[in-house]
Amino acid sequence: MKKKLTRIDLQKMKDTGEKVVWVTSYDYWTAQFAEQAGMDMILVGDSLGMCIYGYEGTIPVTMDQCVWHSEAVRRGAPNTFVIGDMPFLSYQVNCDEAVRNAGRFYKEARVDAIKLEGGRRVYPQIKAIAEAGMLVMGHIGLTPQSSGQLGGFKAQGRTAETALELIEDARAIQQAGAFSLLIEAVPPEVCRIIRDELTIPVYSIGAGIEADGQLMIVSDILGIFQAFTAKFVKKYANLGEETLKALKLYAEDVRMKRFPEPQHTYNMIEGELPKLLTLLKREK
Ligand code: KIV
């Protein structure tokens, strides 16, 4: 049986240069496959708003949705380090709400850590959640919950000034007590500077190969998310096309009366059909 990683294992992997590989998952079946494929971690991202619910962004996603999907993932991947993603307005208002909502992920979905977006401005929340005994991952760069302020889903830290802001955010996150940091859509050079400076693991989604590990959205890897494809996405399958093909074949079979065939139906127990016909005759 696969052994679930701990924070200490993840730290050792950074220290020895072993890459961490992780994906998002939102449901029982992809979680099962992620665990079977040997993923080190799974993020139940609030990207479920786009990948599962068809929202345009992550803003409408609720705590209940995140907790329910985390529960399903936990059941599918009992031996993988699972991270719950705190949705918009579940931690921004104050530290008490942040701790209580982080605690819901722990109590109801039995996650191993939570992640929240933002740098220096969420220092108090990261500190409060960590002081309550939970593991917190920071997330900087392209932070989808504040994409309005960022001017859209755009790469971040491409100028010296904005890169320096990110470096200061990263320092604050580590100082607040986060156990790791995720950097999204940032040039690799900036990610490398942060990785070298921080003692905690620094992971990338769209921030280059030098990070301590890589995250990808499962719907992108499988080729089932159709709304848009970010520059940093590599598709490893085209399940979108396969799904469409299968559904069209099924529809055609039904319409042409080719499905179901005898092997897809149940036989009556021997001798029961004549009995039924007799009973029906008597009824008349
Ligand atoms: O919600 C999510 O999947 C995320 C990733 C985009 C980093 O936060």
Short mmCIF file of N, CA and C and ligand atoms in Angstrom, two decimals, residues 24 26 43 45-47 85 115 117 139 144 182 184 205 215 217, ligand 1:
data_model
loop_
_atom_site.label_atom_id
_atom_site.label_comp_id
_atom_site.label_asym_id
_atom_site.label_seq_id
_atom_site.Cartn_x
_atom_site.Cartn_y
_atom_site.Cartn_z
N THR A 24 -4.52 18.55 -9.63
CA THR A 24 -5.80 18.83 -8.99
C THR A 24 -6.69 17.61 -9.20
N TYR A 26 -11.11 16.69 -8.30
CA TYR A 26 -12.32 17.25 -7.70
C TYR A 26 -13.34 16.17 -7.33
N LEU A 43 -4.40 18.54 -5.09
CA LEU A 43 -5.07 19.79 -4.69
C LEU A 43 -6.53 19.73 -5.13
N GLY A 45 -8.66 22.00 -5.96
CA GLY A 45 -8.60 23.43 -6.26
C GLY A 45 -9.99 24.05 -6.38
N ASP A 46 -10.04 25.36 -6.09
CA ASP A 46 -11.32 26.04 -6.34
C ASP A 46 -11.51 26.23 -7.85
N SER A 47 -10.53 25.79 -8.64
CA SER A 47 -10.71 25.71 -10.10
C SER A 47 -11.86 24.75 -10.43
N ASP A 85 -8.52 23.78 -1.01
CA ASP A 85 -8.27 25.14 -1.47
C ASP A 85 -9.34 26.06 -0.90
N LYS A 115 -4.76 25.49 1.27
CA LYS A 115 -4.02 26.50 0.50
C LYS A 115 -4.88 27.76 0.43
N GLU A 117 -4.78 32.04 -1.24
CA GLU A 117 -4.10 32.94 -2.19
C GLU A 117 -3.69 34.25 -1.51
N HIS A 139 0.06 30.91 -1.94
CA HIS A 139 -0.12 30.88 -3.41
C HIS A 139 0.03 32.30 -3.90
N PRO A 144 -6.05 33.50 -9.13
CA PRO A 144 -7.32 33.68 -9.85
C PRO A 144 -8.41 34.44 -9.06
N LEU A 182 3.10 27.90 -3.43
CA LEU A 182 2.83 27.64 -4.85
C LEU A 182 2.97 28.96 -5.62
N GLU A 184 2.32 30.72 -9.36
CA GLU A 184 1.58 30.48 -10.61
C GLU A 184 1.90 31.54 -11.67
N ILE A 205 3.14 26.16 -10.85
CA ILE A 205 2.20 25.86 -11.94
C ILE A 205 2.45 26.99 -12.93
N LEU A 215 2.65 21.35 -10.35
CA LEU A 215 1.21 21.10 -10.26
C LEU A 215 0.60 21.31 -11.64
N ILE A 217 -3.49 21.13 -13.66
CA ILE A 217 -4.93 20.93 -13.50
C ILE A 217 -5.29 19.62 -14.23
O1 KIV B 1 -7.77 26.14 -7.91
C1 KIV B 1 -6.74 25.69 -8.39
O2 KIV B 1 -6.71 24.65 -9.06
C2 KIV B 1 -5.51 26.43 -8.16
C3 KIV B 1 -4.44 26.25 -9.16
C4 KIV B 1 -4.78 26.99 -10.40
C5 KIV B 1 -3.14 26.68 -8.64
O3 KIV B 1 -5.44 27.20 -7.25
#
